[in-house]
XYZ file of C-alpha atoms in Angstrom:
441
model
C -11.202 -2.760 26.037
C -13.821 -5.744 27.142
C -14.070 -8.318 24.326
C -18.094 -7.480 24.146
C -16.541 -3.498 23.699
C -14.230 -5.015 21.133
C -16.615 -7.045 18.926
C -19.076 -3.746 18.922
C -15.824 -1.630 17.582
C -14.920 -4.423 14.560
C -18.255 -4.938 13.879
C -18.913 -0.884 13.387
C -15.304 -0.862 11.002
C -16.329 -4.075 9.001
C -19.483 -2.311 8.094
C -17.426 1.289 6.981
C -15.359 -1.213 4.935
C -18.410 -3.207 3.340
C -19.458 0.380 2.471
C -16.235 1.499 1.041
C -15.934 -1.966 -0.941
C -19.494 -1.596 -2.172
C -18.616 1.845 -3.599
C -16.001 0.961 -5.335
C -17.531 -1.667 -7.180
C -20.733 0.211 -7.828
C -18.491 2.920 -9.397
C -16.157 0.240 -11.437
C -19.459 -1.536 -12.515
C -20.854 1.985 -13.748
C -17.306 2.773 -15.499
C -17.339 -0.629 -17.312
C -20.363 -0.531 -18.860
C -19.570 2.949 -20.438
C -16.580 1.739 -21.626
C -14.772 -1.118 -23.296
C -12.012 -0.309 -20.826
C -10.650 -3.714 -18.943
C -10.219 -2.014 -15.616
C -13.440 -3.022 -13.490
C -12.746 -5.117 -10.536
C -15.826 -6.095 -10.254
C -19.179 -7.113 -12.322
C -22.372 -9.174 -12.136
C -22.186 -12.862 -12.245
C -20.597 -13.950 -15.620
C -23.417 -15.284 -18.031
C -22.527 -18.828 -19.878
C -22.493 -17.160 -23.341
C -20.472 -14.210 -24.730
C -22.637 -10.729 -26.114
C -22.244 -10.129 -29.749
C -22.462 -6.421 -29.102
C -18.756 -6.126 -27.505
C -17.206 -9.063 -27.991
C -13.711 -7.258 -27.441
C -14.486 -6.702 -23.464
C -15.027 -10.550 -23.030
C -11.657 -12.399 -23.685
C -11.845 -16.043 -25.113
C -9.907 -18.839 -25.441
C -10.230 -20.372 -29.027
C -9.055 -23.610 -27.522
C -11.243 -24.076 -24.610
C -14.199 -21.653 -25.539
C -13.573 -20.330 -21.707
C -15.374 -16.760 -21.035
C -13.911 -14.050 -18.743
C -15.142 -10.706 -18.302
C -12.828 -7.886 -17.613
C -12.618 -7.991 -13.861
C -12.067 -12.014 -13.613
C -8.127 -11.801 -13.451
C -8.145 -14.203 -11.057
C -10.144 -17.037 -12.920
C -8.284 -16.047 -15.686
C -4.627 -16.368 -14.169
C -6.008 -20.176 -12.645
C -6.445 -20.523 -16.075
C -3.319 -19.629 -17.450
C -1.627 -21.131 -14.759
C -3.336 -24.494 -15.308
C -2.557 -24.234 -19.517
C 1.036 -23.501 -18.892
C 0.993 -26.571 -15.700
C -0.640 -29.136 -18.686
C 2.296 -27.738 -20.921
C 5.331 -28.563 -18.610
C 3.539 -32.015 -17.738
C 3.530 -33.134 -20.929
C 6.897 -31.986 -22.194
C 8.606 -33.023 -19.184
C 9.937 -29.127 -19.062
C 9.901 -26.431 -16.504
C 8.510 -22.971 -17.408
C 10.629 -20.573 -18.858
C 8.702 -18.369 -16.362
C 10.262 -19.523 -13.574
C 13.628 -18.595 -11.927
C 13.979 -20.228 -8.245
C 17.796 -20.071 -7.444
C 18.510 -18.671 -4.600
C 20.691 -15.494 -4.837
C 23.855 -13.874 -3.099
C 22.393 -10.422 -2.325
C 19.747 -8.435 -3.077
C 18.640 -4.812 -2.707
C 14.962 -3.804 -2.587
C 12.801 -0.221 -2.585
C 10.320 0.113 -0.475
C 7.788 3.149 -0.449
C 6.343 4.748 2.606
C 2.509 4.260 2.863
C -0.351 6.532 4.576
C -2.805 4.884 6.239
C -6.452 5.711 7.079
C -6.917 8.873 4.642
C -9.034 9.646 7.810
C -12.269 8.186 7.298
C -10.414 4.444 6.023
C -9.696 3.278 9.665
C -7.699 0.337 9.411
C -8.732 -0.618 6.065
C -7.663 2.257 3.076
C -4.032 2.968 2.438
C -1.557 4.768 -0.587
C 1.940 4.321 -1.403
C 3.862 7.357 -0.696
C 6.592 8.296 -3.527
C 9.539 8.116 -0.253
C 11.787 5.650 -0.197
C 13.820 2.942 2.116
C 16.523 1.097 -0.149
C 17.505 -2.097 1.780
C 20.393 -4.380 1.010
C 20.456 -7.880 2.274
C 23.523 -9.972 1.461
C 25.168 -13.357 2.564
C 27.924 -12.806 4.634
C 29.738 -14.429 7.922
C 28.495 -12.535 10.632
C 24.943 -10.597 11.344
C 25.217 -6.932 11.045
C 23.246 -4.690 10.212
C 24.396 -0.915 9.617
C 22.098 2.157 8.812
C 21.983 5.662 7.848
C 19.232 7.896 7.214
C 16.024 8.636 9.092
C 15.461 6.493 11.814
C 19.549 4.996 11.467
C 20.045 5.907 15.643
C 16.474 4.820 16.897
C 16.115 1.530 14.524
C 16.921 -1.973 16.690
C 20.284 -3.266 15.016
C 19.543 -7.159 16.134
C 16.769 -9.925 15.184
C 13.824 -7.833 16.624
C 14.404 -5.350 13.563
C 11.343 -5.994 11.405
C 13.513 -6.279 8.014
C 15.049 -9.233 9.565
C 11.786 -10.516 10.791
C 10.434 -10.492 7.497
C 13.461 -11.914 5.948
C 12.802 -15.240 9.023
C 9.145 -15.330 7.587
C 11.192 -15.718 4.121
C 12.897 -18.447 5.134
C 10.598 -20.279 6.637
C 8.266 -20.379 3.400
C 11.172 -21.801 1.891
C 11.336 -24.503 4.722
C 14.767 -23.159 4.568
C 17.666 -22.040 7.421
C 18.573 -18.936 7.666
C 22.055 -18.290 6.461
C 23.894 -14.991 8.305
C 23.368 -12.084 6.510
C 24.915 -8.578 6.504
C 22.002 -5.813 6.228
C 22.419 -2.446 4.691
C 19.893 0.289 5.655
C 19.618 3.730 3.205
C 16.160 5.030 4.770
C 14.745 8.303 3.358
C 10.820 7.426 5.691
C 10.380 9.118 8.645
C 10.935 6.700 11.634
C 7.754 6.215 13.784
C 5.800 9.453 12.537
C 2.838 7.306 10.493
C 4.548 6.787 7.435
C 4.492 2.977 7.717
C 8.461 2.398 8.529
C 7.486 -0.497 9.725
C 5.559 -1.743 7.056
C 7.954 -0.959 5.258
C 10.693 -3.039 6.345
C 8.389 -6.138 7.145
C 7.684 -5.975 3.370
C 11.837 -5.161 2.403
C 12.264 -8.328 4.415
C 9.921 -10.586 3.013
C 10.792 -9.829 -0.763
C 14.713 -9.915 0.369
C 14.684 -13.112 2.036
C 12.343 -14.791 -0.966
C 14.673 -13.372 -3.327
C 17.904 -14.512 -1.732
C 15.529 -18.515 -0.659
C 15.008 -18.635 -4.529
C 11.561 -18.934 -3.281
C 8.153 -17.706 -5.362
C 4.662 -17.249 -4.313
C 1.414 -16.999 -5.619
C -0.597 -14.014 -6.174
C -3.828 -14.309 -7.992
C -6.654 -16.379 -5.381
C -3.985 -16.426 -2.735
C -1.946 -12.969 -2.312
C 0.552 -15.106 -0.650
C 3.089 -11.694 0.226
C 0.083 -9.589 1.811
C -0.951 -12.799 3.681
C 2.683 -13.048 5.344
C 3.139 -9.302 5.687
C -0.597 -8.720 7.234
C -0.196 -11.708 9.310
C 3.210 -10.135 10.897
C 1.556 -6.239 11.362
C -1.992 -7.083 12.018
C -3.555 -5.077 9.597
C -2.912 -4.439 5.689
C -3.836 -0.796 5.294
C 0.390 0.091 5.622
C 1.071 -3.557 4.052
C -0.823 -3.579 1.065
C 0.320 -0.340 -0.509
C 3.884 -0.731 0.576
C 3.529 -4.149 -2.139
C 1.235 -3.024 -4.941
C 2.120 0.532 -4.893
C -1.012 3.510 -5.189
C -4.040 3.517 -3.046
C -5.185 0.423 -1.456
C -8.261 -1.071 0.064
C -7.742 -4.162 2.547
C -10.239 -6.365 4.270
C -10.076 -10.289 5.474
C -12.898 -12.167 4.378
C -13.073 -14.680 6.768
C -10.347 -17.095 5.237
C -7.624 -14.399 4.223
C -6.428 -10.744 3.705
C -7.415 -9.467 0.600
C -7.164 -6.218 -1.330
C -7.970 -4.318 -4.148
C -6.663 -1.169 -5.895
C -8.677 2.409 -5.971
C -8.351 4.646 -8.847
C -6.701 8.084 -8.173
C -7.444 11.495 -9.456
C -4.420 12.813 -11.860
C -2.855 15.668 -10.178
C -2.109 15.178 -6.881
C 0.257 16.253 -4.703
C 0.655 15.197 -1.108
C 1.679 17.896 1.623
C 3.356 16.081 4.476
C 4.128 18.024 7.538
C 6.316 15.814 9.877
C 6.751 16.973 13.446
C 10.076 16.055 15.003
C 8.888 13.797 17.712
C 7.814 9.939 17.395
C 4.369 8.809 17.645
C 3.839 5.038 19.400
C 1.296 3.685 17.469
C 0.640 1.633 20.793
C 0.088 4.895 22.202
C -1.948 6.313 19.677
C -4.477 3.090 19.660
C -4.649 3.492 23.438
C -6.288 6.683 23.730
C -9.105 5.343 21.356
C -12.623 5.009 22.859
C -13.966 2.039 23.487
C -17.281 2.275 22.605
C -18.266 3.608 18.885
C -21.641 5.103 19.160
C -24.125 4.231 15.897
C -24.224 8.391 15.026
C -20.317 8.001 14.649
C -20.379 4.584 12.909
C -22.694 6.493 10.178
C -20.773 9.338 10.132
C -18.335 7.429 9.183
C -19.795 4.984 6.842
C -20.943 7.774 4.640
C -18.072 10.166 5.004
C -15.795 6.582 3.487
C -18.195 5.329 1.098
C -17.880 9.563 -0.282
C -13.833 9.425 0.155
C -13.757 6.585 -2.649
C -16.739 8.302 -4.689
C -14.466 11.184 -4.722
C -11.279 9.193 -5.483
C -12.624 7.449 -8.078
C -14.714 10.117 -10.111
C -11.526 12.237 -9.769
C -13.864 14.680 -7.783
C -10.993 16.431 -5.468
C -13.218 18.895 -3.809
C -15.169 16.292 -1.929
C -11.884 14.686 -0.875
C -12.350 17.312 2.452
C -15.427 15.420 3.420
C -14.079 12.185 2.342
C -11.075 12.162 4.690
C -13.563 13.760 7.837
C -13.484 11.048 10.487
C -15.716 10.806 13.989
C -14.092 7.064 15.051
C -10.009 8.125 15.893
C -9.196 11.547 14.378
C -11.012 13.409 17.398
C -9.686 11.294 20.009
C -6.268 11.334 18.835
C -6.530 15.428 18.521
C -7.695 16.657 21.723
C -5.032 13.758 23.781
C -2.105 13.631 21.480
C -2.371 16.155 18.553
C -3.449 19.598 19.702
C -1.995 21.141 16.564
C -4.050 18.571 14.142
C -7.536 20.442 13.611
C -6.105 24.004 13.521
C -3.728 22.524 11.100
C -6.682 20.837 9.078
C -8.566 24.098 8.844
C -5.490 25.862 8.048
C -4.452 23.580 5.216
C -7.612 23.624 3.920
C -8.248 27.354 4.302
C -4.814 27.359 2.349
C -5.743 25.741 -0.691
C -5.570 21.873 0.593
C -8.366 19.434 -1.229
C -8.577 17.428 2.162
C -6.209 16.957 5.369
C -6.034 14.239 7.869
C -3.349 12.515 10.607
C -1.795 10.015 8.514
C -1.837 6.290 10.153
C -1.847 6.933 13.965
C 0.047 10.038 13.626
C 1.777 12.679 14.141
C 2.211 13.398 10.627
C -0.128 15.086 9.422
C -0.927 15.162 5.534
C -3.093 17.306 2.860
C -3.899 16.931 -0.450
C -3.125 19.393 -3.286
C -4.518 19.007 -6.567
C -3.264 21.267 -10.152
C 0.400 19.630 -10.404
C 0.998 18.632 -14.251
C 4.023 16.964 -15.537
C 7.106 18.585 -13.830
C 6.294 21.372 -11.280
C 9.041 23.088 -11.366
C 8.645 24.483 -14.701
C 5.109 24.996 -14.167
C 3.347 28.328 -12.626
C 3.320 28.666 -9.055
C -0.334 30.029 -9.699
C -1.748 26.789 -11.018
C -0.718 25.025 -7.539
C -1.136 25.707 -4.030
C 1.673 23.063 -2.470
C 3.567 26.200 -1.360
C 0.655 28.071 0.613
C -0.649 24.587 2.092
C 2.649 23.724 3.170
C 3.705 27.168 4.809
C -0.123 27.070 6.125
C 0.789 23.697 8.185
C 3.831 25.134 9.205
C 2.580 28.114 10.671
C -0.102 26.089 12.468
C 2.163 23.447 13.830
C 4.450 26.646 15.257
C 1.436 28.281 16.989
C 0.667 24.668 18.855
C 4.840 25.054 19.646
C 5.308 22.243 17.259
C 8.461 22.088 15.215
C 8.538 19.858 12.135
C 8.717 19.739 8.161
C 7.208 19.757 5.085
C 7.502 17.332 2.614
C 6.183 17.059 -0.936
C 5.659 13.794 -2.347
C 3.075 12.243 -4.717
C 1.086 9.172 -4.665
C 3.292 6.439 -5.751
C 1.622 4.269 -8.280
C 4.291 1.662 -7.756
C 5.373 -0.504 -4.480
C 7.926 -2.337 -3.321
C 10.495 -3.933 -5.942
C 14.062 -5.373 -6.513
C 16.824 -3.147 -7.852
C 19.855 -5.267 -7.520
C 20.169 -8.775 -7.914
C 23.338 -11.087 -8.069
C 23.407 -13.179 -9.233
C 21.077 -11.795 -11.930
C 17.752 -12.626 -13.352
C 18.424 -11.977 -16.858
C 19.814 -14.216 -19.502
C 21.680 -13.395 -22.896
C 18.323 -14.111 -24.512
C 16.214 -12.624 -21.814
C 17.261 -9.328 -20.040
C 14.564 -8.070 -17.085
C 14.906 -4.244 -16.606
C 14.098 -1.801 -14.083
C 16.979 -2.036 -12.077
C 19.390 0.544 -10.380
C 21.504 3.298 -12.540
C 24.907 1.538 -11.061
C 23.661 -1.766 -13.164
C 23.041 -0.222 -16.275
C 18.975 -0.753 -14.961
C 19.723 -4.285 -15.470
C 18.321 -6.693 -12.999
């Protein structure tokens, strides 16, 4: 691809992603001003005085008589941030807070992300509820031993991207780093556009910060996405993987940055997985290199509709939503022959929308009707069943064999499970960790 070819191509995706950030915060602006609700990422510039008619949805500060509306968490975190900084200054104390030591071992869950939803190219991305437990532990020799999908393929030296993102670790810390025995219980497909490798860049970075007694900041900074994005290129797989649910990801000149999308209740994720790997190197390199202005509308409106639909919990549009003119074809008629007869079938089936997720092969649909658990609710209110047997069938008529999976949209990403030593105190005792601990981190 020339660079003049190039710049046309990012220019066309930064506008579908100024559209699909626009829409969001039209439809978050619209939402916050019919409710006190303090979920809007984004609202007009904040006025010097606070209204009298809802002075709940504008947070104060009786000491400072500082103003925030609802969507200013990051002001309001500098804030905090600077209070508790004046605090430990003055007392001579550190912030109870904060917890830097660096730890033995560690064992983090990582979630396999979807990329794209089709119309998203490069920029939209969910958390997938799949899971890659990781284990990273001081030891005297480098090892690393795996089971699970992926355990044969999956480098066992350096190059692996878990310890890559454990070096990046390290080197935040301005620390060496130490030898360390890796444990690998994968349950994401291996190179099949699931984000594997997002997912172990991101099991890296959080092991070897965890293990460097190193923190970062978040709010203004992202510091984690930053690292991860820097290392894949891209945070549509990145973002998810660490904040969990449905992502949106752009860089703004001076640094990645993302934001969450809301998600209909419901929703159930068909995932047919063929039985052969995808190279996403592969899969970029059959991409045109030109993007002609009828496709960069196409898919400016079919993006802008995707989050319109997302967000007003409107699952029937989804199927126009995820409908894609910039890689979907391309990737279809040279790699995928079974993708649009398996679209068409999916949807024919029952599916609310179907798309290649990331660069492929996998394929995935969304169902819609699932409440609370499904196995003790009526086949008849859900069509996972006839989507997923619909896929299958498709996928054996192109001679492709493969499975079905079904998942749900993970609402939360990447997180520690096992810690040691631990976090908690007598007086202070941090949950959420495995059964084995008693869930104690």
């Amino acid at each position: 691809m020339t660079s003049s070819n190039t710049q046309t191509f990012f220019i066309a995706l930064g506008t579908a992603t100024a559209a699909t950030l626009i829409t969001n915060a039209i439809i978050s602006l619209r939402s916050s001003k019919s409710s006190t609700s303090h979920t809007s990422p984004t609202t007009p510039t904040t006025p010097t005085t606070p209204t009298t008619h809802h002075p709940t949805s504008i947070p104060q500060t009786a000491s400072t008589g500082n103003i925030f509306r609802p969507h200013q968490h990051e002001e309001k975190m500098a804030h905090r941030v600077a209070k508790v900084n004046k605090v430990n200054k003055s007392s001579k104390r550190i912030s109870l807070i904060s917890d830097s030591k660096p730890r033995d071992s560690v064992t983090v869950r990582v979630p396999a992300t979807s990329a794209n939803l089709g119309s998203g190219y490069d920029c939209l991305g969910m958390a997938v509820d799949l899971w890659t437990t990781v284990t990273v532990e001081r030891a005297e020799a480098f090892s690393i031993h795996a089971t699970g999908e992926g355990a044969a393929e999956m480098p066992k030296d350096e190059t692996n991207l878990l310890c890559v993102g454990v070096m990046h670790a390290f080197q935040r810390a301005d620390k060496p780093i130490p030898k360390l025995r890796y444990t690998v219980d994968s349950k994401i497909p291996y190179a099949r556009g699931l984000g594997s490798s997002s997912a172990a860049i991101v099991a890296g970075i959080i092991a070897g910060l965890v293990l460097a007694g190193q923190e970062l900041t978040v709010w203004g900074s992202e510091i984690l996405l930053q690292i991860a994005a820097e290392i894949e290129g891209h945070p549509d797989n990145v973002a998810p993987v660490i904040y969990g649910g449905c992502q949106i990801g752009i860089h703004t000149g001076k640094r990645w940055l993302s934001e969450r999308i809301s998600m209909p209740q419901g929703l159930q994720l068909i995932i047919f997985v063929p039985d052969f790997i995808g190279k996403t190197s592969t899969a970029r390199g059959v991409l045109d290199d030109m993007v002609s202005r009828s496709d960069c509308s196409f898919n400016i409106g079919r993006v802008a509709f995707l989050i319109n639909a997302l967000n007003q919990g409107n699952v029937e549009n989804l199927k126009f939503g995820v409908q894609d003119g910039i890689h979907q074809p391309q990737r279809g008629s040279k790699l995928y022959p079974y993708l649009f007869p398996m679209m068409e079938a999916a949807e024919a089936a029952g599916a609310s929308g179907c798309y290649l997720s990331g660069a492929g092969p996998t394929v995935l649909a969304f169902t819609s009707g699932s409440s609370g658990d499904i196995f003790v609710q009526s086949q008849s209110e859900r069509t996972d069943l006839a989507v997923a047997q619909s896929m299958r069938d498709a996928a054996k008529k192109a001679g492709v064999e493969g499975k079905c999976y079904v998942a749900q949209v993970s609402q939360v990403g990447a997180h520690v499970v096992s810690v040691s030593p631990k976090f908690s105190t007598e007086e202070v005792v941090y949950m959420g960790g495995d059964t084995a601990n008693g869930g104690v981190l």
